[in-house]
Amino acid sequence: MKPMDEGHFAILRRHMVELIAIYGELMSEEIGRATFDERVLAAMMRVPRHRFVPAPLVPLAYQDAPLPIGFDKTISQPFICALMADLLAAERTHAVLEIGTGLGYQAAILAELVDRVWSVEVVEELATEAASRLRELGYTNVALRIGDGSRGWAEHAPYDRILVTAAAEAPPAALIGQLRAGGRMVMPIGPPDGQRLTVVDKTANGDVRARPVLPVRFTLLETVI
């Protein structure tokens, strides 16, 4: 069989986005809105997901499924990537902190939506590879750091939005502290057998309110002692 070219990938990417839109409509009650933000869908259409998966998995890049990227990590299924970006409700001028860079796909989605993305990855090999892939694709508005994501990236705080691509039983205190008053964090929260994708809003007076959205299964947020 001949290898797929960029034309094939563009068709598969369009089908992926159409499927995401259908799932979003069907799950509107759980999500809390009738449709996905068009900006998010447009970003999903632009970012070449096949450039953010290991080479042997490139033919599977546009299936609506998570894929392994090494080190017991995965790239989330496209629907979840779109949902997390949509729930984040980020505006162009927002500064966004991402925890869990992986190979950089979600960071690229965020980079299409906002002016500045700061991303922390605990696995050095993944961070190095993500930086290379993002640079090759021209995402100059993403800065990467290797480290413990539960501690955030204090030097650039406060953040308007924080997106966490790994689960914890409660929102890490450091991340709440680095979230701007009036800001929002999206992350999976709960025990391994009871995680729920959750929207965490920080009110103007610093109170924290959490809204569970739907059940998910993510790898656990790694901490460094």
PDB file of C-alpha atoms in Angstrom:
ATOM      1  CA  MET A   1       0.000   0.000   0.000  1.00  0.00           C
ATOM      2  CA  LYS A   2       1.246   3.502  -0.820  1.00  0.00           C
ATOM      3  CA  PRO A   3       1.992   5.809   2.118  1.00  0.00           C
ATOM      4  CA  MET A   4      -0.564   8.510   2.864  1.00  0.00           C
ATOM      5  CA  ASP A   5       0.233  12.064   1.813  1.00  0.00           C
ATOM      6  CA  GLU A   6      -0.878  15.449   3.175  1.00  0.00           C
ATOM      7  CA  GLY A   7      -4.003  15.371   1.026  1.00  0.00           C
ATOM      8  CA  HIS A   8      -5.107  12.122   2.632  1.00  0.00           C
ATOM      9  CA  PHE A   9      -4.377  13.488   6.106  1.00  0.00           C
ATOM     10  CA  ALA A  10      -6.407  16.629   5.380  1.00  0.00           C
ATOM     11  CA  ILE A  11      -9.437  14.513   4.455  1.00  0.00           C
ATOM     12  CA  LEU A  12      -9.073  12.356   7.561  1.00  0.00           C
ATOM     13  CA  ARG A  13      -8.670  15.460   9.715  1.00  0.00           C
ATOM     14  CA  ARG A  14     -11.876  16.940   8.300  1.00  0.00           C
ATOM     15  CA  HIS A  15     -13.739  13.714   9.049  1.00  0.00           C
ATOM     16  CA  MET A  16     -12.284  13.740  12.577  1.00  0.00           C
ATOM     17  CA  VAL A  17     -13.581  17.266  13.195  1.00  0.00           C
ATOM     18  CA  GLU A  18     -17.005  16.396  11.769  1.00  0.00           C
ATOM     19  CA  LEU A  19     -17.192  13.452  14.170  1.00  0.00           C
ATOM     20  CA  ILE A  20     -16.165  15.655  17.100  1.00  0.00           C
ATOM     21  CA  ALA A  21     -18.946  18.100  16.208  1.00  0.00           C
ATOM     22  CA  ILE A  22     -21.500  15.267  16.134  1.00  0.00           C
ATOM     23  CA  TYR A  23     -20.346  13.925  19.516  1.00  0.00           C
ATOM     24  CA  GLY A  24     -20.507  17.432  20.940  1.00  0.00           C
ATOM     25  CA  GLU A  25     -24.097  17.829  19.803  1.00  0.00           C
ATOM     26  CA  LEU A  26     -25.105  14.427  21.179  1.00  0.00           C
ATOM     27  CA  MET A  27     -23.477  15.176  24.547  1.00  0.00           C
ATOM     28  CA  SER A  28     -24.753  18.737  24.817  1.00  0.00           C
ATOM     29  CA  GLU A  29     -26.548  18.069  28.124  1.00  0.00           C
ATOM     30  CA  GLU A  30     -23.374  16.766  29.777  1.00  0.00           C
ATOM     31  CA  ILE A  31     -21.163  19.473  28.293  1.00  0.00           C
ATOM     32  CA  GLY A  32     -23.560  22.287  29.094  1.00  0.00           C
ATOM     33  CA  ARG A  33     -23.711  23.842  25.619  1.00  0.00           C
ATOM     34  CA  ALA A  34     -25.297  22.892  22.307  1.00  0.00           C
ATOM     35  CA  THR A  35     -22.192  23.019  20.106  1.00  0.00           C
ATOM     36  CA  PHE A  36     -18.432  23.355  20.288  1.00  0.00           C
ATOM     37  CA  ASP A  37     -16.859  26.786  19.855  1.00  0.00           C
ATOM     38  CA  GLU A  38     -16.085  27.259  16.169  1.00  0.00           C
ATOM     39  CA  ARG A  39     -12.616  28.515  17.105  1.00  0.00           C
ATOM     40  CA  VAL A  40     -11.854  25.179  18.739  1.00  0.00           C
ATOM     41  CA  LEU A  41     -13.099  23.190  15.757  1.00  0.00           C
ATOM     42  CA  ALA A  42     -11.075  25.400  13.419  1.00  0.00           C
ATOM     43  CA  ALA A  43      -7.967  24.790  15.524  1.00  0.00           C
ATOM     44  CA  MET A  44      -8.574  21.038  15.415  1.00  0.00           C
ATOM     45  CA  MET A  45      -8.838  21.345  11.645  1.00  0.00           C
ATOM     46  CA  ARG A  46      -5.537  23.197  11.338  1.00  0.00           C
ATOM     47  CA  VAL A  47      -3.289  21.184  13.640  1.00  0.00           C
ATOM     48  CA  PRO A  48      -1.780  18.099  11.921  1.00  0.00           C
ATOM     49  CA  ARG A  49      -2.324  15.432  14.590  1.00  0.00           C
ATOM     50  CA  HIS A  50      -0.243  12.948  12.602  1.00  0.00           C
ATOM     51  CA  ARG A  51       2.808  15.104  13.363  1.00  0.00           C
ATOM     52  CA  PHE A  52       2.348  14.512  17.102  1.00  0.00           C
ATOM     53  CA  VAL A  53       2.232  10.716  17.287  1.00  0.00           C
ATOM     54  CA  PRO A  54       5.015   8.112  17.026  1.00  0.00           C
ATOM     55  CA  ALA A  55       5.842   7.210  13.410  1.00  0.00           C
ATOM     56  CA  PRO A  56       4.349   3.682  13.507  1.00  0.00           C
ATOM     57  CA  LEU A  57       0.993   5.152  14.603  1.00  0.00           C
ATOM     58  CA  VAL A  58       0.738   7.883  11.964  1.00  0.00           C
ATOM     59  CA  PRO A  59      -1.914   5.940   9.942  1.00  0.00           C
ATOM     60  CA  LEU A  60      -4.087   5.871  13.092  1.00  0.00           C
ATOM     61  CA  ALA A  61      -3.644   9.527  14.012  1.00  0.00           C
ATOM     62  CA  TYR A  62      -7.161  10.655  13.067  1.00  0.00           C
ATOM     63  CA  GLN A  63      -9.103   7.857  14.701  1.00  0.00           C
ATOM     64  CA  ASP A  64     -11.126   9.036  17.687  1.00  0.00           C
ATOM     65  CA  ALA A  65      -9.021   7.089  20.151  1.00  0.00           C
ATOM     66  CA  PRO A  66      -6.093   7.693  22.512  1.00  0.00           C
ATOM     67  CA  LEU A  67      -2.711   6.509  21.260  1.00  0.00           C
ATOM     68  CA  PRO A  68       0.428   5.542  23.206  1.00  0.00           C
ATOM     69  CA  ILE A  69       3.374   7.928  22.964  1.00  0.00           C
ATOM     70  CA  GLY A  70       5.800   6.072  25.223  1.00  0.00           C
ATOM     71  CA  PHE A  71       6.689   6.216  28.935  1.00  0.00           C
ATOM     72  CA  ASP A  72       3.202   4.929  29.814  1.00  0.00           C
ATOM     73  CA  LYS A  73       1.692   8.152  28.428  1.00  0.00           C
ATOM     74  CA  THR A  74      -0.924   8.683  25.731  1.00  0.00           C
ATOM     75  CA  ILE A  75      -2.193  11.371  23.414  1.00  0.00           C
ATOM     76  CA  SER A  76      -5.853  11.804  24.316  1.00  0.00           C
ATOM     77  CA  GLN A  77      -8.594  10.962  21.853  1.00  0.00           C
ATOM     78  CA  PRO A  78      -9.445  13.929  19.608  1.00  0.00           C
ATOM     79  CA  PHE A  79     -12.903  14.412  21.113  1.00  0.00           C
ATOM     80  CA  ILE A  80     -11.429  14.813  24.599  1.00  0.00           C
ATOM     81  CA  CYS A  81      -8.752  17.199  23.301  1.00  0.00           C
ATOM     82  CA  ALA A  82     -11.462  19.333  21.697  1.00  0.00           C
ATOM     83  CA  LEU A  83     -13.718  19.134  24.747  1.00  0.00           C
ATOM     84  CA  MET A  84     -10.979  20.253  27.133  1.00  0.00           C
ATOM     85  CA  ALA A  85     -10.084  23.180  24.877  1.00  0.00           C
ATOM     86  CA  ASP A  86     -13.758  24.112  24.560  1.00  0.00           C
ATOM     87  CA  LEU A  87     -14.413  23.959  28.308  1.00  0.00           C
ATOM     88  CA  LEU A  88     -11.357  26.121  28.901  1.00  0.00           C
ATOM     89  CA  ALA A  89     -13.132  28.992  27.070  1.00  0.00           C
ATOM     90  CA  ALA A  90      -9.817  30.696  26.372  1.00  0.00           C
ATOM     91  CA  GLU A  91      -9.651  34.082  24.690  1.00  0.00           C
ATOM     92  CA  ARG A  92      -6.911  35.206  22.311  1.00  0.00           C
ATOM     93  CA  THR A  93      -5.217  37.475  24.867  1.00  0.00           C
ATOM     94  CA  HIS A  94      -5.136  34.832  27.602  1.00  0.00           C
ATOM     95  CA  ALA A  95      -1.982  33.323  29.033  1.00  0.00           C
ATOM     96  CA  VAL A  96      -2.477  29.559  29.387  1.00  0.00           C
ATOM     97  CA  LEU A  97      -0.534  27.052  31.462  1.00  0.00           C
ATOM     98  CA  GLU A  98      -0.636  23.454  30.256  1.00  0.00           C
ATOM     99  CA  ILE A  99       0.420  20.612  32.525  1.00  0.00           C
ATOM    100  CA  GLY A 100       1.479  17.473  30.645  1.00  0.00           C
ATOM    101  CA  THR A 101       2.912  18.409  27.251  1.00  0.00           C
ATOM    102  CA  GLY A 102       3.307  14.864  25.927  1.00  0.00           C
ATOM    103  CA  LEU A 103       4.392  15.196  22.315  1.00  0.00           C
ATOM    104  CA  GLY A 104       2.812  18.626  22.029  1.00  0.00           C
ATOM    105  CA  TYR A 105      -0.556  18.116  20.334  1.00  0.00           C
ATOM    106  CA  GLN A 106      -2.757  19.817  22.929  1.00  0.00           C
ATOM    107  CA  ALA A 107      -0.198  22.603  23.238  1.00  0.00           C
ATOM    108  CA  ALA A 108      -0.503  23.182  19.491  1.00  0.00           C
ATOM    109  CA  ILE A 109      -4.298  23.358  19.781  1.00  0.00           C
ATOM    110  CA  LEU A 110      -3.960  25.924  22.564  1.00  0.00           C
ATOM    111  CA  ALA A 111      -1.383  27.864  20.549  1.00  0.00           C
ATOM    112  CA  GLU A 112      -3.971  28.279  17.804  1.00  0.00           C
ATOM    113  CA  LEU A 113      -6.376  29.817  20.333  1.00  0.00           C
ATOM    114  CA  VAL A 114      -4.255  32.115  22.516  1.00  0.00           C
ATOM    115  CA  ASP A 115      -1.197  34.344  22.287  1.00  0.00           C
ATOM    116  CA  ARG A 116       0.960  32.542  24.864  1.00  0.00           C
ATOM    117  CA  VAL A 117       1.139  28.948  26.125  1.00  0.00           C
ATOM    118  CA  TRP A 118       3.424  27.782  28.909  1.00  0.00           C
ATOM    119  CA  SER A 119       3.695  23.984  29.119  1.00  0.00           C
ATOM    120  CA  VAL A 120       5.298  21.699  31.708  1.00  0.00           C
ATOM    121  CA  GLU A 121       6.248  18.049  31.043  1.00  0.00           C
ATOM    122  CA  VAL A 122       7.791  15.730  33.623  1.00  0.00           C
ATOM    123  CA  VAL A 123       9.380  13.319  31.105  1.00  0.00           C
ATOM    124  CA  GLU A 124      12.487  14.914  29.603  1.00  0.00           C
ATOM    125  CA  GLU A 125      12.437  12.793  26.441  1.00  0.00           C
ATOM    126  CA  LEU A 126       8.836  13.769  25.668  1.00  0.00           C
ATOM    127  CA  ALA A 127       9.490  17.445  26.371  1.00  0.00           C
ATOM    128  CA  THR A 128      12.503  17.453  24.046  1.00  0.00           C
ATOM    129  CA  GLU A 129      10.549  15.750  21.275  1.00  0.00           C
ATOM    130  CA  ALA A 130       7.546  18.033  21.757  1.00  0.00           C
ATOM    131  CA  ALA A 131       9.733  21.133  21.526  1.00  0.00           C
ATOM    132  CA  SER A 132      11.185  19.869  18.252  1.00  0.00           C
ATOM    133  CA  ARG A 133       7.784  19.099  16.719  1.00  0.00           C
ATOM    134  CA  LEU A 134       6.261  22.400  17.781  1.00  0.00           C
ATOM    135  CA  ARG A 135       9.251  24.313  16.458  1.00  0.00           C
ATOM    136  CA  GLU A 136       9.116  22.521  13.093  1.00  0.00           C
ATOM    137  CA  LEU A 137       5.462  23.518  12.737  1.00  0.00           C
ATOM    138  CA  GLY A 138       6.102  27.143  13.646  1.00  0.00           C
ATOM    139  CA  TYR A 139       4.437  27.311  17.060  1.00  0.00           C
ATOM    140  CA  THR A 140       6.712  29.984  18.476  1.00  0.00           C
ATOM    141  CA  ASN A 141       4.182  31.048  21.124  1.00  0.00           C
ATOM    142  CA  VAL A 142       4.683  27.846  23.174  1.00  0.00           C
ATOM    143  CA  ALA A 143       7.363  27.697  25.874  1.00  0.00           C
ATOM    144  CA  LEU A 144       8.247  24.343  27.444  1.00  0.00           C
ATOM    145  CA  ARG A 145       9.730  23.418  30.795  1.00  0.00           C
ATOM    146  CA  ILE A 146      10.761  20.021  32.175  1.00  0.00           C
ATOM    147  CA  GLY A 147       9.530  19.527  35.711  1.00  0.00           C
ATOM    148  CA  ASP A 148       6.842  18.570  38.208  1.00  0.00           C
ATOM    149  CA  GLY A 149       3.567  19.762  36.740  1.00  0.00           C
ATOM    150  CA  SER A 150       1.813  19.786  40.109  1.00  0.00           C
ATOM    151  CA  ARG A 151       4.014  22.751  41.004  1.00  0.00           C
ATOM    152  CA  GLY A 152       3.056  24.702  37.901  1.00  0.00           C
ATOM    153  CA  TRP A 153       5.366  27.372  36.528  1.00  0.00           C
ATOM    154  CA  ALA A 154       5.387  30.142  39.114  1.00  0.00           C
ATOM    155  CA  GLU A 155       7.661  32.514  37.190  1.00  0.00           C
ATOM    156  CA  HIS A 156       4.956  33.319  34.653  1.00  0.00           C
ATOM    157  CA  ALA A 157       1.929  33.282  36.950  1.00  0.00           C
ATOM    158  CA  PRO A 158      -0.820  34.274  37.258  1.00  0.00           C
ATOM    159  CA  TYR A 159      -2.501  32.448  34.365  1.00  0.00           C
ATOM    160  CA  ASP A 160      -5.897  33.176  32.884  1.00  0.00           C
ATOM    161  CA  ARG A 161      -6.430  29.498  32.131  1.00  0.00           C
ATOM    162  CA  ILE A 162      -4.800  26.212  33.178  1.00  0.00           C
ATOM    163  CA  LEU A 163      -5.301  22.900  31.400  1.00  0.00           C
ATOM    164  CA  VAL A 164      -4.091  19.680  33.049  1.00  0.00           C
ATOM    165  CA  THR A 165      -3.814  16.529  30.941  1.00  0.00           C
ATOM    166  CA  ALA A 166      -3.277  14.147  33.876  1.00  0.00           C
ATOM    167  CA  ALA A 167      -5.503  13.239  36.797  1.00  0.00           C
ATOM    168  CA  ALA A 168      -5.285  14.034  40.501  1.00  0.00           C
ATOM    169  CA  GLU A 169      -7.687  13.384  43.348  1.00  0.00           C
ATOM    170  CA  ALA A 170      -7.883  17.122  43.992  1.00  0.00           C
ATOM    171  CA  PRO A 171      -6.674  20.235  42.160  1.00  0.00           C
ATOM    172  CA  PRO A 172      -3.030  20.844  43.160  1.00  0.00           C
ATOM    173  CA  ALA A 173      -2.772  23.785  45.539  1.00  0.00           C
ATOM    174  CA  ALA A 174       0.101  25.333  43.570  1.00  0.00           C
ATOM    175  CA  LEU A 175      -2.007  25.425  40.413  1.00  0.00           C
ATOM    176  CA  ILE A 176      -4.937  27.020  42.199  1.00  0.00           C
ATOM    177  CA  GLY A 177      -2.517  29.601  43.566  1.00  0.00           C
ATOM    178  CA  GLN A 178      -1.168  30.370  40.086  1.00  0.00           C
ATOM    179  CA  LEU A 179      -4.637  30.757  38.581  1.00  0.00           C
ATOM    180  CA  ARG A 180      -5.752  34.353  38.218  1.00  0.00           C
ATOM    181  CA  ALA A 181      -8.875  35.456  40.094  1.00  0.00           C
ATOM    182  CA  GLY A 182     -11.703  34.990  37.599  1.00  0.00           C
ATOM    183  CA  GLY A 183      -9.664  32.280  35.836  1.00  0.00           C
ATOM    184  CA  ARG A 184     -10.504  28.710  34.955  1.00  0.00           C
ATOM    185  CA  MET A 185      -8.776  25.344  35.124  1.00  0.00           C
ATOM    186  CA  VAL A 186      -9.871  22.167  33.319  1.00  0.00           C
ATOM    187  CA  MET A 187      -8.551  18.822  34.507  1.00  0.00           C
ATOM    188  CA  PRO A 188      -9.581  15.247  35.349  1.00  0.00           C
ATOM    189  CA  ILE A 189     -10.226  14.892  39.082  1.00  0.00           C
ATOM    190  CA  GLY A 190     -10.892  11.827  41.214  1.00  0.00           C
ATOM    191  CA  PRO A 191      -9.551   8.362  42.022  1.00  0.00           C
ATOM    192  CA  PRO A 192      -8.370   6.114  39.155  1.00  0.00           C
ATOM    193  CA  ASP A 193     -11.737   4.341  38.968  1.00  0.00           C
ATOM    194  CA  GLY A 194     -13.812   7.491  39.353  1.00  0.00           C
ATOM    195  CA  GLN A 195     -12.208  10.326  37.429  1.00  0.00           C
ATOM    196  CA  ARG A 196     -14.388  13.080  36.021  1.00  0.00           C
ATOM    197  CA  LEU A 197     -13.326  15.821  33.666  1.00  0.00           C
ATOM    198  CA  THR A 198     -13.906  18.902  35.787  1.00  0.00           C
ATOM    199  CA  VAL A 199     -14.146  22.659  35.261  1.00  0.00           C
ATOM    200  CA  VAL A 200     -12.607  24.553  38.189  1.00  0.00           C
ATOM    201  CA  ASP A 201     -13.442  28.248  38.359  1.00  0.00           C
ATOM    202  CA  LYS A 202     -11.717  30.715  40.676  1.00  0.00           C
ATOM    203  CA  THR A 203     -14.017  33.572  41.570  1.00  0.00           C
ATOM    204  CA  ALA A 204     -12.993  37.210  41.812  1.00  0.00           C
ATOM    205  CA  ASN A 205     -12.657  36.883  45.592  1.00  0.00           C
ATOM    206  CA  GLY A 206     -10.564  33.703  45.336  1.00  0.00           C
ATOM    207  CA  ASP A 207     -13.217  31.069  46.039  1.00  0.00           C
ATOM    208  CA  VAL A 208     -12.930  27.823  44.054  1.00  0.00           C
ATOM    209  CA  ARG A 209     -15.924  26.135  42.446  1.00  0.00           C
ATOM    210  CA  ALA A 210     -15.745  22.782  40.659  1.00  0.00           C
ATOM    211  CA  ARG A 211     -18.194  21.430  38.077  1.00  0.00           C
ATOM    212  CA  PRO A 212     -17.790  17.766  37.023  1.00  0.00           C
ATOM    213  CA  VAL A 213     -18.603  17.238  33.346  1.00  0.00           C
ATOM    214  CA  LEU A 214     -18.232  13.579  32.399  1.00  0.00           C
ATOM    215  CA  PRO A 215     -16.349  10.393  33.338  1.00  0.00           C
ATOM    216  CA  VAL A 216     -12.850  10.020  31.881  1.00  0.00           C
ATOM    217  CA  ARG A 217      -9.729   7.921  32.354  1.00  0.00           C
ATOM    218  CA  PHE A 218      -6.362   9.684  32.365  1.00  0.00           C
ATOM    219  CA  THR A 219      -2.911   8.716  33.570  1.00  0.00           C
ATOM    220  CA  LEU A 220      -2.064  10.101  36.992  1.00  0.00           C
ATOM    221  CA  LEU A 221      -0.288  13.391  37.482  1.00  0.00           C
ATOM    222  CA  GLU A 222       3.319  12.599  38.381  1.00  0.00           C
ATOM    223  CA  THR A 223       5.020  14.496  41.168  1.00  0.00           C
ATOM    224  CA  VAL A 224       8.715  14.775  41.902  1.00  0.00           C
ATOM    225  CA  ILE A 225       9.838  14.565  45.519  1.00  0.00           C
TER     226      ILE A 225
END
